[in-house]
XYZ file of C-alpha atoms in Angstrom:
553
model
C -83.413 2.193 34.400
C -81.575 5.383 33.430
C -82.562 8.908 32.396
C -80.663 12.108 31.729
C -81.643 15.132 33.763
C -81.007 18.809 32.984
C -77.921 18.716 35.151
C -76.274 16.359 32.730
C -75.865 13.381 35.097
C -77.445 9.987 34.701
C -79.807 9.231 37.594
C -80.168 5.548 38.413
C -82.107 4.059 41.315
C -82.652 0.692 42.962
C -85.434 -1.701 42.052
C -86.074 -4.665 44.333
C -89.141 -6.677 43.353
C -89.710 -9.850 45.443
C -90.428 -13.037 43.637
C -88.435 -12.006 40.589
C -84.844 -12.656 39.847
C -84.564 -9.043 38.661
C -82.422 -6.584 40.552
C -80.948 -3.358 39.178
C -78.658 -1.338 41.332
C -77.981 2.209 40.409
C -76.520 5.199 42.156
C -77.430 8.858 42.108
C -74.245 10.928 42.004
C -74.244 14.512 43.208
C -77.962 14.872 42.567
C -79.953 13.133 45.310
C -79.898 10.153 47.618
C -80.300 6.650 46.210
C -83.997 6.044 45.814
C -85.642 2.690 46.217
C -89.031 1.173 45.757
C -90.309 -0.812 48.710
C -90.831 -4.535 48.137
C -94.282 -5.372 46.899
C -96.077 -7.648 44.530
C -97.290 -5.882 41.438
C -97.457 -6.300 37.746
C -95.031 -4.579 35.388
C -97.497 -1.817 34.517
C -97.846 -0.815 38.166
C -94.089 -0.867 38.620
C -93.622 1.369 35.586
C -96.230 3.822 36.898
C -94.370 4.100 40.185
C -91.056 4.474 38.349
C -92.469 7.273 36.191
C -93.778 9.097 39.258
C -90.430 8.719 41.009
C -88.524 9.954 37.964
C -90.751 13.007 37.687
C -90.088 13.822 41.329
C -86.354 13.366 40.898
C -86.318 15.517 37.757
C -88.126 18.282 39.619
C -85.579 18.037 42.425
C -82.677 18.219 39.971
C -84.191 21.194 38.144
C -84.583 23.027 41.430
C -81.008 22.143 42.301
C -79.752 23.673 39.043
C -81.857 26.765 39.658
C -80.400 27.070 43.141
C -76.893 26.661 41.756
C -77.444 29.390 39.184
C -78.976 31.702 41.761
C -76.089 31.115 44.149
C -73.364 31.777 41.582
C -74.983 34.523 39.523
C -72.401 36.892 41.001
C -69.665 34.800 39.364
C -71.176 35.364 35.910
C -71.400 39.120 36.483
C -67.830 39.395 37.775
C -66.659 37.025 35.037
C -67.989 39.249 32.273
C -66.438 42.314 33.895
C -63.037 40.625 34.205
C -63.274 39.178 30.683
C -63.871 42.681 29.388
C -60.866 43.976 31.347
C -58.727 41.131 29.983
C -59.825 41.863 26.420
C -59.248 45.562 27.060
C -55.716 44.857 28.275
C -55.001 42.610 25.318
C -56.234 45.253 22.904
C -53.973 47.811 24.539
C -50.986 45.449 24.442
C -51.051 42.528 21.990
C -53.032 44.089 19.135
C -50.686 47.054 19.234
C -47.861 44.666 18.415
C -49.681 43.315 15.359
C -49.782 46.762 13.735
C -46.632 48.160 15.330
C -44.377 47.662 12.321
C -46.825 49.452 10.014
C -46.859 52.474 12.295
C -43.102 52.231 12.837
C -42.429 52.401 9.103
C -44.750 55.432 8.807
C -47.090 53.592 6.440
C -50.143 53.854 8.685
C -51.142 56.497 11.155
C -52.197 55.176 14.538
C -55.835 56.025 13.808
C -55.864 54.089 10.515
C -54.130 51.170 12.215
C -56.876 51.120 14.851
C -59.651 51.025 12.239
C -58.066 48.177 10.289
C -57.273 46.265 13.482
C -60.895 46.487 14.623
C -62.152 44.931 11.387
C -59.516 42.217 11.009
C -59.423 41.134 14.669
C -63.174 40.563 14.587
C -63.028 38.537 11.369
C -60.138 36.411 12.621
C -61.824 35.578 15.923
C -65.188 34.694 14.373
C -63.876 32.716 11.388
C -60.925 30.875 12.932
C -60.960 31.305 16.705
C -62.616 28.031 17.674
C -59.628 25.641 17.912
C -57.428 27.568 20.314
C -60.274 28.320 22.742
C -60.861 24.584 23.253
C -57.179 24.007 24.049
C -57.196 26.705 26.731
C -60.547 25.589 28.187
C -59.901 21.848 28.414
C -56.334 21.124 27.371
C -54.280 22.598 30.203
C -56.080 20.829 33.069
C -58.232 17.702 33.346
C -61.687 19.188 33.873
C -63.104 15.822 35.014
C -61.113 16.306 38.224
C -63.748 18.868 39.168
C -66.782 16.716 38.254
C -67.777 16.360 41.913
C -67.436 20.115 42.518
C -68.196 22.046 39.327
C -68.440 25.255 41.320
C -64.688 25.052 42.009
C -63.891 24.978 38.291
C -66.357 27.789 37.662
C -64.889 30.005 40.369
C -61.456 29.103 39.010
C -62.329 30.883 35.772
C -62.777 34.076 37.815
C -59.263 33.606 39.187
C -57.901 33.008 35.669
C -59.556 36.132 34.300
C -58.442 38.186 37.291
C -54.834 37.001 37.185
C -54.503 37.446 33.431
C -56.160 40.861 33.248
C -54.301 42.342 36.222
C -50.911 41.329 34.845
C -51.731 42.583 31.350
C -52.699 46.007 32.671
C -49.527 46.179 34.783
C -47.416 45.254 31.744
C -49.217 47.759 29.527
C -48.537 50.678 31.857
C -44.915 49.493 32.068
C -44.821 49.505 28.223
C -43.897 45.806 28.080
C -45.291 43.875 25.066
C -46.201 40.712 26.999
C -48.290 37.791 25.802
C -51.956 37.242 26.620
C -51.386 33.547 25.967
C -48.708 33.416 28.653
C -50.986 35.269 31.044
C -53.934 32.903 30.553
C -51.901 29.681 30.721
C -49.995 30.935 33.780
C -53.226 31.958 35.508
C -54.791 28.561 34.725
C -51.844 26.795 36.331
C -51.964 29.110 39.352
C -55.655 28.481 39.996
C -55.315 24.706 39.533
C -52.320 24.425 41.847
C -54.207 26.321 44.530
C -57.424 24.302 44.103
C -56.140 20.753 43.507
C -52.374 20.873 43.774
C -50.692 19.024 40.922
C -53.716 16.761 40.436
C -55.318 16.996 37.015
C -52.673 19.149 35.322
C -51.783 17.944 31.824
C -48.043 18.422 32.143
C -47.338 17.041 28.679
C -49.688 19.631 27.201
C -48.011 22.340 29.276
C -44.608 21.286 27.925
C -46.035 21.266 24.392
C -47.438 24.785 24.810
C -44.234 26.158 26.336
C -42.200 24.505 23.568
C -44.406 26.247 21.014
C -43.527 29.565 22.665
C -39.851 28.871 21.998
C -40.398 27.416 18.552
C -42.802 30.097 17.291
C -40.355 33.053 17.352
C -37.617 30.864 15.857
C -39.930 29.564 13.138
C -41.298 33.042 12.490
C -37.783 34.464 12.284
C -36.694 31.773 9.818
C -39.811 32.279 7.676
C -39.264 36.051 7.687
C -35.588 35.587 6.743
C -36.487 33.350 3.803
C -39.229 35.694 2.601
C -36.931 38.707 2.877
C -34.168 36.984 0.929
C -36.700 35.996 -1.752
C -38.053 39.556 -1.969
C -34.528 40.953 -1.980
C -33.418 38.628 -4.764
C -36.579 39.020 -6.863
C -37.112 42.759 -6.377
C -34.862 44.921 -4.231
C -31.456 44.178 -5.773
C -32.636 44.297 -9.396
C -31.700 47.125 -11.767
C -35.384 48.007 -12.115
C -36.819 46.926 -8.750
C -40.107 48.779 -9.162
C -41.145 46.859 -12.294
C -40.045 43.593 -10.694
C -42.249 44.442 -7.726
C -45.234 45.065 -9.972
C -44.641 41.684 -11.629
C -44.560 39.964 -8.235
C -47.760 41.657 -7.018
C -50.420 39.219 -8.374
C -48.345 36.231 -7.251
C -48.224 37.566 -3.688
C -51.954 38.206 -3.635
C -52.675 34.710 -4.932
C -50.537 33.048 -2.242
C -51.850 35.152 0.647
C -55.526 34.734 -0.244
C -55.197 31.001 -0.859
C -53.428 30.568 2.477
C -56.145 32.467 4.372
C -59.004 30.746 2.565
C -57.609 27.269 3.265
C -57.191 28.156 6.947
C -60.810 29.294 7.209
C -62.523 26.612 5.081
C -60.553 23.414 5.783
C -62.009 21.786 8.938
C -63.743 25.092 9.535
C -65.842 26.495 12.334
C -68.759 24.416 13.645
C -70.606 27.587 14.559
C -70.493 28.725 10.925
C -71.315 25.252 9.583
C -67.969 24.755 7.822
C -66.771 21.643 9.668
C -68.289 19.249 7.135
C -66.905 20.904 4.019
C -65.050 18.301 1.888
C -61.312 18.807 1.497
C -61.416 19.029 -2.294
C -64.187 21.632 -2.093
C -62.258 23.719 0.436
C -59.089 23.590 -1.668
C -60.951 24.320 -4.898
C -62.766 27.312 -3.434
C -59.506 28.582 -1.930
C -57.685 28.402 -5.262
C -60.615 30.137 -6.926
C -60.459 32.942 -4.359
C -56.713 33.228 -4.952
C -57.169 33.485 -8.724
C -59.789 36.217 -8.333
C -57.469 38.104 -5.962
C -54.554 37.789 -8.410
C -56.676 39.072 -11.300
C -57.858 42.030 -9.239
C -54.257 42.776 -8.281
C -53.139 42.592 -11.912
C -55.885 44.577 -13.595
C -57.241 46.843 -10.842
C -54.646 47.325 -8.114
C -51.529 47.509 -10.285
C -52.696 50.450 -12.493
C -53.889 52.362 -9.439
C -50.657 51.572 -7.604
C -48.513 52.833 -10.498
C -50.342 56.137 -10.467
C -50.209 56.408 -6.681
C -46.459 55.669 -6.516
C -45.672 58.261 -9.186
C -47.791 60.898 -7.461
C -46.205 60.170 -4.093
C -42.690 60.275 -5.560
C -43.439 63.546 -7.359
C -44.828 65.080 -4.183
C -41.774 63.954 -2.221
C -39.388 65.404 -4.833
C -41.302 68.666 -4.905
C -41.201 68.924 -1.133
C -37.477 68.149 -1.129
C -36.750 70.777 -3.776
C -38.836 73.344 -1.923
C -36.948 72.621 1.271
C -33.612 73.021 -0.519
C -34.678 76.319 -2.089
C -35.951 77.701 1.179
C -32.786 76.787 3.005
C -30.653 78.512 0.372
C -32.743 81.678 0.409
C -32.459 81.939 4.169
C -28.689 81.705 4.313
C -27.931 83.739 1.195
C -29.103 87.095 -0.108
C -26.974 86.886 -3.250
C -28.869 85.602 -6.290
C -25.711 84.150 -7.825
C -25.014 82.037 -4.787
C -28.611 80.795 -4.757
C -28.352 79.426 -8.274
C -24.997 77.882 -7.421
C -26.489 76.102 -4.438
C -29.388 74.742 -6.493
C -26.952 73.389 -9.045
C -24.977 71.684 -6.279
C -28.159 70.139 -4.905
C -28.975 68.704 -8.317
C -25.543 67.169 -8.682
C -25.804 65.584 -5.252
C -29.112 64.013 -6.246
C -27.522 62.588 -9.367
C -24.582 61.175 -7.439
C -27.005 59.576 -4.975
C -28.730 57.873 -7.894
C -25.416 56.537 -9.169
C -24.561 55.296 -5.683
C -27.975 53.620 -5.518
C -27.293 51.659 -8.710
C -23.797 50.665 -7.614
C -24.858 49.607 -4.113
C -27.422 47.120 -5.449
C -24.819 45.210 -7.426
C -23.728 42.065 -5.537
C -21.393 39.891 -7.642
C -21.441 36.142 -7.060
C -18.279 34.371 -5.843
C -17.814 30.562 -5.940
C -16.655 30.329 -2.328
C -18.604 29.820 0.891
C -17.751 33.313 2.095
C -18.506 34.756 -1.318
C -21.844 32.952 -1.468
C -23.039 34.372 1.851
C -21.739 37.801 0.903
C -23.808 37.573 -2.267
C -26.850 36.126 -0.466
C -27.114 38.711 2.325
C -28.015 42.232 1.159
C -25.532 45.050 1.655
C -25.916 46.696 5.028
C -25.775 50.277 3.729
C -27.623 49.739 0.484
C -29.771 52.665 -0.617
C -33.162 51.294 -1.626
C -35.140 52.637 -4.552
C -37.646 55.080 -3.083
C -40.451 54.275 -5.512
C -40.110 50.580 -4.701
C -40.439 51.388 -1.015
C -43.608 53.343 -1.755
C -45.001 50.266 -3.467
C -44.152 48.078 -0.484
C -45.745 50.615 1.846
C -49.101 49.959 0.201
C -48.526 46.201 0.392
C -47.591 46.499 4.047
C -51.072 47.741 4.836
C -52.361 44.490 3.356
C -49.984 42.294 5.368
C -50.813 44.274 8.518
C -54.437 43.273 7.983
C -53.263 39.675 7.506
C -51.413 39.899 10.829
C -54.482 41.339 12.550
C -56.618 38.496 11.201
C -54.113 35.948 12.510
C -54.013 37.653 15.913
C -57.790 37.550 16.188
C -57.760 33.863 15.281
C -55.260 32.959 18.007
C -54.979 35.428 20.863
C -58.591 36.618 21.090
C -59.602 32.973 21.533
C -57.279 32.754 24.521
C -58.959 35.731 26.145
C -62.528 34.464 25.775
C -61.802 30.831 26.753
C -62.323 31.372 30.536
C -65.636 33.223 30.140
C -66.799 30.517 27.706
C -66.036 27.838 30.302
C -67.750 29.901 32.993
C -70.968 30.231 30.996
C -70.951 26.561 29.991
C -70.650 25.319 33.586
C -73.210 27.834 34.812
C -75.718 26.634 32.205
C -75.794 22.919 33.074
C -73.205 22.267 35.820
C -71.334 20.009 33.419
C -67.564 20.460 33.595
C -66.996 18.711 30.244
C -68.138 21.833 28.318
C -69.187 19.993 25.182
C -70.869 22.966 23.483
C -68.772 25.016 21.011
C -67.835 28.593 21.788
C -70.943 30.768 21.220
C -70.506 33.361 18.511
C -71.790 36.143 20.763
C -68.891 35.460 23.136
C -66.461 35.877 20.237
C -68.048 39.231 19.408
C -67.940 40.238 23.077
C -64.233 39.435 23.217
C -63.372 41.357 20.072
C -65.398 44.363 21.265
C -63.391 44.503 24.487
C -60.148 44.083 22.544
C -60.950 46.911 20.147
C -61.960 49.310 22.937
C -58.666 48.604 24.701
C -56.763 49.209 21.478
C -58.401 52.584 20.875
C -57.901 53.738 24.474
C -54.378 52.575 25.363
C -52.811 51.031 22.249
C -50.558 54.018 21.641
C -48.489 53.154 24.742
C -47.077 49.957 23.208
C -47.620 50.235 19.455
C -44.278 51.965 18.839
C -42.085 49.673 20.971
C -41.730 46.905 18.377
C -42.121 49.243 15.418
C -39.423 51.709 16.434
C -37.233 50.392 19.239
C -36.251 46.815 18.331
C -34.957 47.506 14.831
C -35.143 50.037 12.032
C -38.105 49.161 9.817
C -38.734 50.346 6.261
C -41.810 49.394 4.188
C -40.086 46.428 2.512
C -38.856 44.872 5.753
C -42.146 45.737 7.493
C -44.020 43.866 4.782
C -41.870 40.780 5.339
C -42.077 40.979 9.153
C -45.870 41.001 9.197
C -46.098 38.333 6.508
C -43.803 35.926 8.373
C -45.491 36.452 11.742
C -48.980 36.054 10.284
C -48.080 32.776 8.574
C -46.724 31.413 11.867
C -49.791 32.471 13.863
C -52.236 31.094 11.297
C -50.540 27.690 11.198
C -50.583 27.533 15.002
C -54.265 28.514 15.124
C -55.162 25.751 12.709
C -53.237 23.238 14.839
C -54.933 24.509 18.003
C -51.652 25.698 19.542
C -52.074 28.804 21.731
C -48.855 30.539 20.692
C -48.115 34.200 21.141
C -48.355 36.508 18.146
C -46.113 38.827 20.152
C -43.408 36.168 19.980
C -43.978 35.630 16.284
C -43.732 39.342 15.496
C -40.611 39.936 17.559
C -39.050 36.807 16.043
C -39.744 38.168 12.565
C -38.377 41.600 13.456
C -35.129 40.161 14.798
C -34.848 37.674 11.922
C -35.111 40.391 9.291
C -32.741 42.615 11.259
C -30.123 39.849 11.350
C -30.399 38.993 7.666
C -29.848 42.664 6.885
C -26.319 42.253 8.300
C -27.422 42.938 11.861
C -28.783 46.308 10.851
C -30.410 48.257 13.658
C -31.212 45.404 16.059
C -31.333 46.845 19.567
C -30.447 43.781 21.621
C -30.983 45.602 24.924
C -34.617 46.282 24.032
C -34.998 42.715 22.769
C -33.569 41.386 26.044
C -36.061 43.436 28.057
C -38.954 42.162 25.943
C -37.776 38.547 26.313
C -37.510 38.978 30.085
C -41.096 40.220 30.204
C -42.158 36.996 28.451
C -40.491 34.788 31.057
C -41.886 36.831 33.942
C -45.464 36.672 32.644
C -46.140 32.977 33.347
C -45.255 32.989 37.076
C -46.585 36.525 37.643
C -50.076 35.814 36.317
C -50.024 32.406 38.032
C -49.250 33.908 41.442
C -51.960 36.558 41.055
C -54.517 33.905 40.015
C -53.537 31.649 42.934
C -54.033 34.519 45.389
C -57.433 35.335 43.896
C -58.440 31.657 44.073
C -57.394 31.522 47.718
C -59.637 34.487 48.535
C -62.543 33.167 46.448
C -62.345 29.868 48.306
C -64.073 31.554 51.223
C -67.047 32.394 48.975
C -67.800 28.780 48.036
């Protein structure tokens, strides 16, 4: 006979009834000693009464055992929440800063506005799409069944993971290194497991798959960003009237971005939100409908407002420029005749700049391989139309939000995976962790992330935006778009990639396609080195913490 107790194990005991050819052998694992019923002669009803009494006693024993377990390891839950908050805090100060770094670097957003948008979009991304990646981190890196006989080891291991990841993130943040939370968590998981069980139970194929995704993601993101930039350059930037071409492209961009996001959220969606059973045709139909609505709003609401805003911003910039020229002339000259002469010169310079702008956008096509690439790649010193850049600056705010949503969907899930595992094991002592990630844990993680962003995000937010390459609104738009697409695809596939990698890959990709313009390879080398250091550094810290915690078990 078999029953399931609160602990989650099947309790089976021995029946030996003389005179009957009926013998069931069962074993109680990790719960109590094998029970048996002494030989006797009785009818089936009496036997069942004794069995029921025995089962009730065993259930009471198991319940007490679970209560004792929870009382003994309550400290682990408290410390786990503290460390999970520190980890989220460190990620907010480091990783989220990268997601909005290009917007701040191109002077489109102030740091304060970037923080507000990041808070909203990170939360939405984690809640709507953060379920797949958390499962990979919780149960994909190591074989949790290895710890079935000692669930407390796996539970304490989550403390080591949180400690190793959070300590390294804070060290990297104060060193102004944009490292990856994903690297930190995976490295810490390996460090704890190697200390607790050696190489036993580690899914090495999954580790190789994850590490390969870290190499592939910046390459893929860079390629996507290159292709998008070339498309934007060909369709808008190099045209004789780039501003009008940009306005024409606006509803198409909104349609594609909203459809992409809606499909990611609705197709095989979150179990917590009840979206996992949504039929494919329904998800696609709703997504297309959302995209059409977004395109119509862009065409009939955003475009008229954007035209007015661009003209006002351009007029204000021209007025400020003229005022600066007039003031500079007045200061250096007291002769009215010379003042008027200087103003005239300034006007002629402006006109010549306009002529140069038109000439520099012309790229004739040549039917040779060299000529083709010369035509394909934009001129390095091309002077972009200022009004077009103003338009892209408004669009870059939108793609920055897209990037923040993607970051919340991927990286925030990595941060809350250990505390989710900790709570699951603490609740029923079952290492399999079959329950989905609770929504309150997702909110807890995003709260910690946003507090870290507001407190320390300024230390890293300018590294990618300013130091890797020169970023204008058009290239910033493409960088965030390419990185967000990469991160969203990975989130849907359950791959814990690094959005830091994706963003830096996009930045370098756009810098290269712009004829190598402004790419600071020394800074890029330092960032890449910090990526490679993260895995062993967080692993060593987690292993040391696990060694010390071993004395508490």
